[in-house]
PDB file of C-alpha atoms in Angstrom:
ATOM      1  CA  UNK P 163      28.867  58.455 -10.096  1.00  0.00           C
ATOM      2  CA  UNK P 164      24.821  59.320 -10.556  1.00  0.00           C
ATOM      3  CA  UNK P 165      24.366  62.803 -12.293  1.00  0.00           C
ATOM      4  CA  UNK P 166      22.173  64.560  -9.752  1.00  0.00           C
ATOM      5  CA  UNK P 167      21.611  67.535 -11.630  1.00  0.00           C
ATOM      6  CA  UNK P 168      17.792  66.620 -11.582  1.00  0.00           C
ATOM      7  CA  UNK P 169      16.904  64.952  -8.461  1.00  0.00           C
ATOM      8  CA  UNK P 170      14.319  62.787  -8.535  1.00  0.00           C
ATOM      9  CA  UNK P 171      12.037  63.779  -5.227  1.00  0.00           C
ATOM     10  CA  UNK P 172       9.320  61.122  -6.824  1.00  0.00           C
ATOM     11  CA  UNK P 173       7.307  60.755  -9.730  1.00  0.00           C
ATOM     12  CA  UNK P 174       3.098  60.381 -10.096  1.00  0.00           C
ATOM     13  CA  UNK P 175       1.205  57.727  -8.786  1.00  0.00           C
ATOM     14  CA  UNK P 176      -2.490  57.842 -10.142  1.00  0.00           C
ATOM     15  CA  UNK P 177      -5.060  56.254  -8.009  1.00  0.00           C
ATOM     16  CA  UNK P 178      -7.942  55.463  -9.258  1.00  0.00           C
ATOM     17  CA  UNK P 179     -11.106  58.074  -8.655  1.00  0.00           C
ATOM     18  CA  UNK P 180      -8.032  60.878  -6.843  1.00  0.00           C
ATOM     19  CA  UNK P 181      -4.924  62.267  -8.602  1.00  0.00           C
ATOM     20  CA  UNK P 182      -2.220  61.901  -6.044  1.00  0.00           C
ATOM     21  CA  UNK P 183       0.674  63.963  -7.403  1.00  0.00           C
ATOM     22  CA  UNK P 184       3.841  63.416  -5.352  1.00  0.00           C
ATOM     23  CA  UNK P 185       6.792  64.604  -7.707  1.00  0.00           C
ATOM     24  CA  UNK P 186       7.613  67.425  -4.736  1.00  0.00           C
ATOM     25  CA  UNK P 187       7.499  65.067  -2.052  1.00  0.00           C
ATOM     26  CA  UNK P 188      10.476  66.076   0.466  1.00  0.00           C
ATOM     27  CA  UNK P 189       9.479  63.207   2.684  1.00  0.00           C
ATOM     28  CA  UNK P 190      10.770  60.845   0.393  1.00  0.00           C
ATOM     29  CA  UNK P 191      13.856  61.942   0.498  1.00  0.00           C
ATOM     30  CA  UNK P 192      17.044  61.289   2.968  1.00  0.00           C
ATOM     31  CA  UNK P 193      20.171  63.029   3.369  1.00  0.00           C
ATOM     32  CA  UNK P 194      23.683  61.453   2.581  1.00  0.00           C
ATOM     33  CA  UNK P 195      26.850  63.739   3.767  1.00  0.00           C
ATOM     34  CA  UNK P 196      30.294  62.783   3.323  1.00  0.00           C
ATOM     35  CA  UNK P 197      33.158  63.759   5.121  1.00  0.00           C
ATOM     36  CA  UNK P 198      36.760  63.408   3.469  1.00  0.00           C
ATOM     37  CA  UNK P 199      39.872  62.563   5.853  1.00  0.00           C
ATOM     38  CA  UNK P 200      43.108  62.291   4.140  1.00  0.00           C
ATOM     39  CA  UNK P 201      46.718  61.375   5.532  1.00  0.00           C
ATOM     40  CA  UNK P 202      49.766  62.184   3.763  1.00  0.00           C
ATOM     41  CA  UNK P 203      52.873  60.321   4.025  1.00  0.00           C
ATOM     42  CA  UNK P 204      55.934  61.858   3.390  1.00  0.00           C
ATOM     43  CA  UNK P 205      58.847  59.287   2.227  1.00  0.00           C
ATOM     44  CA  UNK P 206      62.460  60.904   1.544  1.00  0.00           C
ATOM     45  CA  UNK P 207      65.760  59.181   1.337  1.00  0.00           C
ATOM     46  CA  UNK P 208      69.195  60.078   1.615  1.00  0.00           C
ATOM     47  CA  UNK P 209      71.994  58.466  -0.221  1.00  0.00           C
ATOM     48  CA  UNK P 210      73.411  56.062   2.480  1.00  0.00           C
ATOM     49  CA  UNK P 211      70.586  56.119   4.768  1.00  0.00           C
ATOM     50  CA  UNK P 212      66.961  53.818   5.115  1.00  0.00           C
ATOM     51  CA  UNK P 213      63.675  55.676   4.111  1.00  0.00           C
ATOM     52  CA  UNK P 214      62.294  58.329   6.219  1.00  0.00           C
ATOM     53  CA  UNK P 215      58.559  57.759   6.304  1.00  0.00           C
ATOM     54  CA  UNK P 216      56.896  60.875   7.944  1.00  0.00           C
ATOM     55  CA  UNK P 217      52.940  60.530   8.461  1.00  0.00           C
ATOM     56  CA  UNK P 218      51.636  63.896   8.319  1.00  0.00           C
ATOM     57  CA  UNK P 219      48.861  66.022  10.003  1.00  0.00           C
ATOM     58  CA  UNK P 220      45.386  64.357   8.414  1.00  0.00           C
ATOM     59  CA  UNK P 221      43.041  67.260   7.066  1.00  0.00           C
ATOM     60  CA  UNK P 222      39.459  67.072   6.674  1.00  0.00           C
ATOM     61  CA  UNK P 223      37.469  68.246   3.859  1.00  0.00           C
ATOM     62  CA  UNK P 224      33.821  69.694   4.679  1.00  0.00           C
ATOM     63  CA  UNK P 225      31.174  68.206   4.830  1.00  0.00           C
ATOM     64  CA  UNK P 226      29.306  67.286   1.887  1.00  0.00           C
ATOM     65  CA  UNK P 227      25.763  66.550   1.869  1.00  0.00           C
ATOM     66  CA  UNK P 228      23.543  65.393  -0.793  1.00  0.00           C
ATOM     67  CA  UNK P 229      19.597  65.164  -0.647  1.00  0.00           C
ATOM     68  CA  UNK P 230      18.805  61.274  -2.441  1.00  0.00           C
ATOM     69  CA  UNK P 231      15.300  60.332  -3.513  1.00  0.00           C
ATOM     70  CA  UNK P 232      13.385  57.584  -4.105  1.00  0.00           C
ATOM     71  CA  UNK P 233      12.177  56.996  -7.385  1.00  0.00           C
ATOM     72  CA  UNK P 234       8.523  55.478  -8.344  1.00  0.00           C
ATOM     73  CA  UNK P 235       8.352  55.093 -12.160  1.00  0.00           C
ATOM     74  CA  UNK P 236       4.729  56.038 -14.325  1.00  0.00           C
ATOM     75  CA  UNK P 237       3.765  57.395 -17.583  1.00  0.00           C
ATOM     76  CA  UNK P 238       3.396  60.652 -16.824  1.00  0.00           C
ATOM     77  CA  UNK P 239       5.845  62.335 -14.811  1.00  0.00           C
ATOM     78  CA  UNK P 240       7.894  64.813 -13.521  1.00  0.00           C
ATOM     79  CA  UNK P 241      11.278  65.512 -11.933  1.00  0.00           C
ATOM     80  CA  UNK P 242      11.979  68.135  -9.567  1.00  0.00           C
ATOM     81  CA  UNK P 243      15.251  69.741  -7.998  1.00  0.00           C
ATOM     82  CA  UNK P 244      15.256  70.725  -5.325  1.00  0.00           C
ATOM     83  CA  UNK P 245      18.075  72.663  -4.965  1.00  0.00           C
ATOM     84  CA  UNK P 246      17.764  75.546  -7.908  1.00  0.00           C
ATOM     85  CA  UNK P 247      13.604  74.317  -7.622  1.00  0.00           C
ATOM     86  CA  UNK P 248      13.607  73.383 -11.451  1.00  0.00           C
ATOM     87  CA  UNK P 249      10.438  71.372 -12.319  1.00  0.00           C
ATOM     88  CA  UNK P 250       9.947  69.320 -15.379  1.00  0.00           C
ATOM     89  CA  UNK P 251       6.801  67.964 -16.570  1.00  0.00           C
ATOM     90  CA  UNK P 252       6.929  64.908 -19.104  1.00  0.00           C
ATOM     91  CA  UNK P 253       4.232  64.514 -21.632  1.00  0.00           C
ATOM     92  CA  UNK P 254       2.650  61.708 -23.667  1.00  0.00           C
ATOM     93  CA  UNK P 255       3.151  61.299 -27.257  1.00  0.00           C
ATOM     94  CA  UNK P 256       1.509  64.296 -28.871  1.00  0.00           C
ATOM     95  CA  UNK P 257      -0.171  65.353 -26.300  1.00  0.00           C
ATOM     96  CA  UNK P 258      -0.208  69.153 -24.762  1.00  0.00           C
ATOM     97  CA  UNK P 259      -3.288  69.634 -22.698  1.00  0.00           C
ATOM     98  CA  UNK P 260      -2.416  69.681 -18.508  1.00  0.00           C
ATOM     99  CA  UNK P 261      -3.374  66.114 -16.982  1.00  0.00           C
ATOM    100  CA  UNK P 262      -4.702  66.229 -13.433  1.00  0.00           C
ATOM    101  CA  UNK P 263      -1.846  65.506 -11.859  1.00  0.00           C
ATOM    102  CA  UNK P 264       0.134  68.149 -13.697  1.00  0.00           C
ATOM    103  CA  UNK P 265      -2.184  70.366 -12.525  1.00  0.00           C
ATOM    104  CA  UNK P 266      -1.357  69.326  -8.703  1.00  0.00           C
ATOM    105  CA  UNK P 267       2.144  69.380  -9.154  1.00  0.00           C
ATOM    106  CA  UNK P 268       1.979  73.125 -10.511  1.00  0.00           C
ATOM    107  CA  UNK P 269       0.368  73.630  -7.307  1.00  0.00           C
ATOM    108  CA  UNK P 270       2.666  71.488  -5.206  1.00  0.00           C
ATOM    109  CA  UNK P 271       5.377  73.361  -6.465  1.00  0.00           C
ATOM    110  CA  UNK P 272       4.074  77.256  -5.962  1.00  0.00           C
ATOM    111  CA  UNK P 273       4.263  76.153  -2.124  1.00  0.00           C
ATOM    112  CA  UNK P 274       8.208  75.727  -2.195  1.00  0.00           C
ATOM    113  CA  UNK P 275       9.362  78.155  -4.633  1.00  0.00           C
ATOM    114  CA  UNK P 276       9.567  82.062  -3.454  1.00  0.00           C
ATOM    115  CA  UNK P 277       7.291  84.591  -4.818  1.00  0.00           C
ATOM    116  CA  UNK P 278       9.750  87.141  -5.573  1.00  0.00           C
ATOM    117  CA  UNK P 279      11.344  85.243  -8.686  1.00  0.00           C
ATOM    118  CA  UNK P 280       9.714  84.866 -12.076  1.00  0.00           C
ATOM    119  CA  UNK P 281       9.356  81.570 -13.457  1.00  0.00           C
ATOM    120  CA  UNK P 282      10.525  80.477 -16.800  1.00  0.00           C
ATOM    121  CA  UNK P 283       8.425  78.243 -18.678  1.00  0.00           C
ATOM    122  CA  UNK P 284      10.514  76.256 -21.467  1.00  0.00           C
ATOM    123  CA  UNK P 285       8.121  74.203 -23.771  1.00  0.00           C
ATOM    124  CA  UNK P 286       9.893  70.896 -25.692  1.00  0.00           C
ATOM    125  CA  UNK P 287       9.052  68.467 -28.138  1.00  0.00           C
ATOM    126  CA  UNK P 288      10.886  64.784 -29.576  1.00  0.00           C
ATOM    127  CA  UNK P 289      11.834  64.872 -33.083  1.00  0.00           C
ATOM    128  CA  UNK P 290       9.166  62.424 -34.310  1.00  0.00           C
ATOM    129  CA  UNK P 291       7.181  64.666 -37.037  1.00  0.00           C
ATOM    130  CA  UNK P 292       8.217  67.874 -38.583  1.00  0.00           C
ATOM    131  CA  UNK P 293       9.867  69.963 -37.284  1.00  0.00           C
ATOM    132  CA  UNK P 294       7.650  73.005 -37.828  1.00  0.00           C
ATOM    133  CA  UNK P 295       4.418  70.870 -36.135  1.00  0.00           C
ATOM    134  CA  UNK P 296       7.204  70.231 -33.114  1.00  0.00           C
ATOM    135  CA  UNK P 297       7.897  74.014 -32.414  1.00  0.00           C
ATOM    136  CA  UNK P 298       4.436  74.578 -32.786  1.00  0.00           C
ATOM    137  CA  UNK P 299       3.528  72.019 -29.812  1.00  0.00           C
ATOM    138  CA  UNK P 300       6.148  72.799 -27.549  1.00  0.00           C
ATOM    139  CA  UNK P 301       4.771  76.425 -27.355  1.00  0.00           C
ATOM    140  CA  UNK P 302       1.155  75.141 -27.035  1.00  0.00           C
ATOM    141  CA  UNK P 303       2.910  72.708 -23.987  1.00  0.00           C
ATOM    142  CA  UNK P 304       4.780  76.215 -22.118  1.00  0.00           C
ATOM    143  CA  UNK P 305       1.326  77.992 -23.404  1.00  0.00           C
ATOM    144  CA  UNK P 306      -0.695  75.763 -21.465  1.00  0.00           C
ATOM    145  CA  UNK P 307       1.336  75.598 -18.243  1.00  0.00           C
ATOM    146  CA  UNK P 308       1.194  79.802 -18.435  1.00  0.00           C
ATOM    147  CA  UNK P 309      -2.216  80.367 -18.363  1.00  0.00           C
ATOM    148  CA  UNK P 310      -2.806  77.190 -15.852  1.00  0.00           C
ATOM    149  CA  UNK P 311      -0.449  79.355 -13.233  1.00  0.00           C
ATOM    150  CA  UNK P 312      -1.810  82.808 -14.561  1.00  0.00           C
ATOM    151  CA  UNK P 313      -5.430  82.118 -14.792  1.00  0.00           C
ATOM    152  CA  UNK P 314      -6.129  79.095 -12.328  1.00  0.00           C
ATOM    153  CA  UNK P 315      -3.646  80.222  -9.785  1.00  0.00           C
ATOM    154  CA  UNK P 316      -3.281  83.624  -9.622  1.00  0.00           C
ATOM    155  CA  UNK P 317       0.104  83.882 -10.914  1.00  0.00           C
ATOM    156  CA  UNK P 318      -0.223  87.377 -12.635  1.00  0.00           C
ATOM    157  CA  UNK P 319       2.798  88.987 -14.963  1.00  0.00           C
ATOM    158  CA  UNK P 320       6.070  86.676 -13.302  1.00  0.00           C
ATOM    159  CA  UNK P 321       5.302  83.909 -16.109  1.00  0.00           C
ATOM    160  CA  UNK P 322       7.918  83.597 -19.316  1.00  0.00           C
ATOM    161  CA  UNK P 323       7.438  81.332 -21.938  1.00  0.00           C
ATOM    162  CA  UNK P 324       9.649  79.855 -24.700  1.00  0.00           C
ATOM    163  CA  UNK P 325       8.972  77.070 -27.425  1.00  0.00           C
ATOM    164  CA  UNK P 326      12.165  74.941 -28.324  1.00  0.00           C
ATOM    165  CA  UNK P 327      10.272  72.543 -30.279  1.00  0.00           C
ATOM    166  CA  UNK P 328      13.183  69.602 -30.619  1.00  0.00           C
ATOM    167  CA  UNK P 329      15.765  71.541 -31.155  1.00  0.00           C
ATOM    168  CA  UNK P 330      17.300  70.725 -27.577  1.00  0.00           C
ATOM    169  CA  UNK P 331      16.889  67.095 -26.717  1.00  0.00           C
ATOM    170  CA  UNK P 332      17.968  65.936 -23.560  1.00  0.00           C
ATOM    171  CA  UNK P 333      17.698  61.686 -24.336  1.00  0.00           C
ATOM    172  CA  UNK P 334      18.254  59.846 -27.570  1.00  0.00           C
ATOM    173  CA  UNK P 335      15.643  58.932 -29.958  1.00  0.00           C
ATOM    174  CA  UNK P 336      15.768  55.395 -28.324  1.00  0.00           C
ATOM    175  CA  UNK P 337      15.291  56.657 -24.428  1.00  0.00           C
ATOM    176  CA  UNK P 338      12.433  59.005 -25.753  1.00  0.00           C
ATOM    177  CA  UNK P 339      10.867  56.253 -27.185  1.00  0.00           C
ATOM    178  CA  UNK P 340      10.933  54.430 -23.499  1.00  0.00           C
ATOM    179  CA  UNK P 341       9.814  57.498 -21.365  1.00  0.00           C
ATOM    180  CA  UNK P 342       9.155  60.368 -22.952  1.00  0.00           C
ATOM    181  CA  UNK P 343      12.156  62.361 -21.764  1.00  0.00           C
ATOM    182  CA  UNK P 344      11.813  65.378 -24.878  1.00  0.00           C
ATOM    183  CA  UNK P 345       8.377  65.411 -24.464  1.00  0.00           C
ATOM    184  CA  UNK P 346       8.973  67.967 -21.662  1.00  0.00           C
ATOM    185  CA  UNK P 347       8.141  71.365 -20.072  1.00  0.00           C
ATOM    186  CA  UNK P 348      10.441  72.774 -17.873  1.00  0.00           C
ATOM    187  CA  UNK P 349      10.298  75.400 -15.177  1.00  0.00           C
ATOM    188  CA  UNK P 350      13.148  77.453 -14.045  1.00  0.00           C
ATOM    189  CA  UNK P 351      13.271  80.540 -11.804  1.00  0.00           C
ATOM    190  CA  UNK P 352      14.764  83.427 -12.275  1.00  0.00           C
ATOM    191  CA  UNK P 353      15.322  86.756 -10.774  1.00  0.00           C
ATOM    192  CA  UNK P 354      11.885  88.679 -11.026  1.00  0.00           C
ATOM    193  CA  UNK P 355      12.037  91.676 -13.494  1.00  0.00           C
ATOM    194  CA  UNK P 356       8.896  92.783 -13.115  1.00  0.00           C
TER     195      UNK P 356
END
């Protein structure tokens, strides 16, 4: 079974001379509900007598539904769920500065998140160089992506940041390598405490 723990609503398409940023992109998703029907049979048997087959009452589980996305693959992406509204923004190799199309997502994704809720900002680095130098990026990642949503867009005290450096991977060494996948920030909400 696919883990859909991060759905995939899309990931960046860069055109040339416009950012398009469509990581948040509920239109290219679909629904897909299931509904589980199940029929027991009974089967008992006396000594001396044939088998008693007894069909009983079919029950029906709810309805499930899951929200599917297409998936568009680039360099720099992101992957958003959009069920607890978790964003994560991927990064190049070394690389901490906002790209454009970060910078649209961030605002892509203040449109579907509430504005009672602070949002956590969790900064994350592979475990190519030392491991000092990685803790140091990851902060200046979640750094960055604070003062984007306090500064550029109004965001005020409901920011939190943390640095992890690499000390929580989420792909091995030979996935990162392909896309990136520790090279991350992530944003979570939580219950605002301000």
């Amino acid at each position: 079974m696919i883990n859909r723990n991060i759905l995939v609503l899309a990931l960046l398409s860069v055109v040339p001379g416009a950012v398009s940023a469509t990581c948040i992109d509920i239109a290219n998703t679909y629904v897909r509900s299931v509904e589980v029907t199940s029929t027991t049979h009974v089967t008992t048997q006396k000594k001396g007598e044939l088998l008693n087959i007894v069909q009983q009452q079919q029950s029906k589980d709810p309805v499930r539904t899951e929200v599917i996305a297409s998936e568009k693959t680039d360099s720099e992406s992101c992957l958003f769920d959009n069920q607890t509204k978790s964003l994560v923004l991927i990064y190049d190799f070394n690389k901490q500065k906002l790209t454009e199309s970060h910078k649209e997502i961030l605002k892509q994704y203040l449109t579907v998140i509430d504005d009672d809720t602070s949002i956590v900002i969790e900064g994350h680095a592979d475990a190519t160089g030392a491991k000092k130098y990685n803790l140091k990026l990851s902060n200046r990642r979640a750094d960055n992506v604070a003062s984007y949503l306090r500064d550029t867009l109004a965001q005020g005290t409901r920011i939190v940041t943390k640095g992890f450096g690499e000390s929580k991977p989420v792909c091995s060494v030979r996935e990162n390598r392909a896309d990136g996948c520790n090279r991350r920030v992530v944003l979570t909400l939580s219950p605002n405490q301000f």
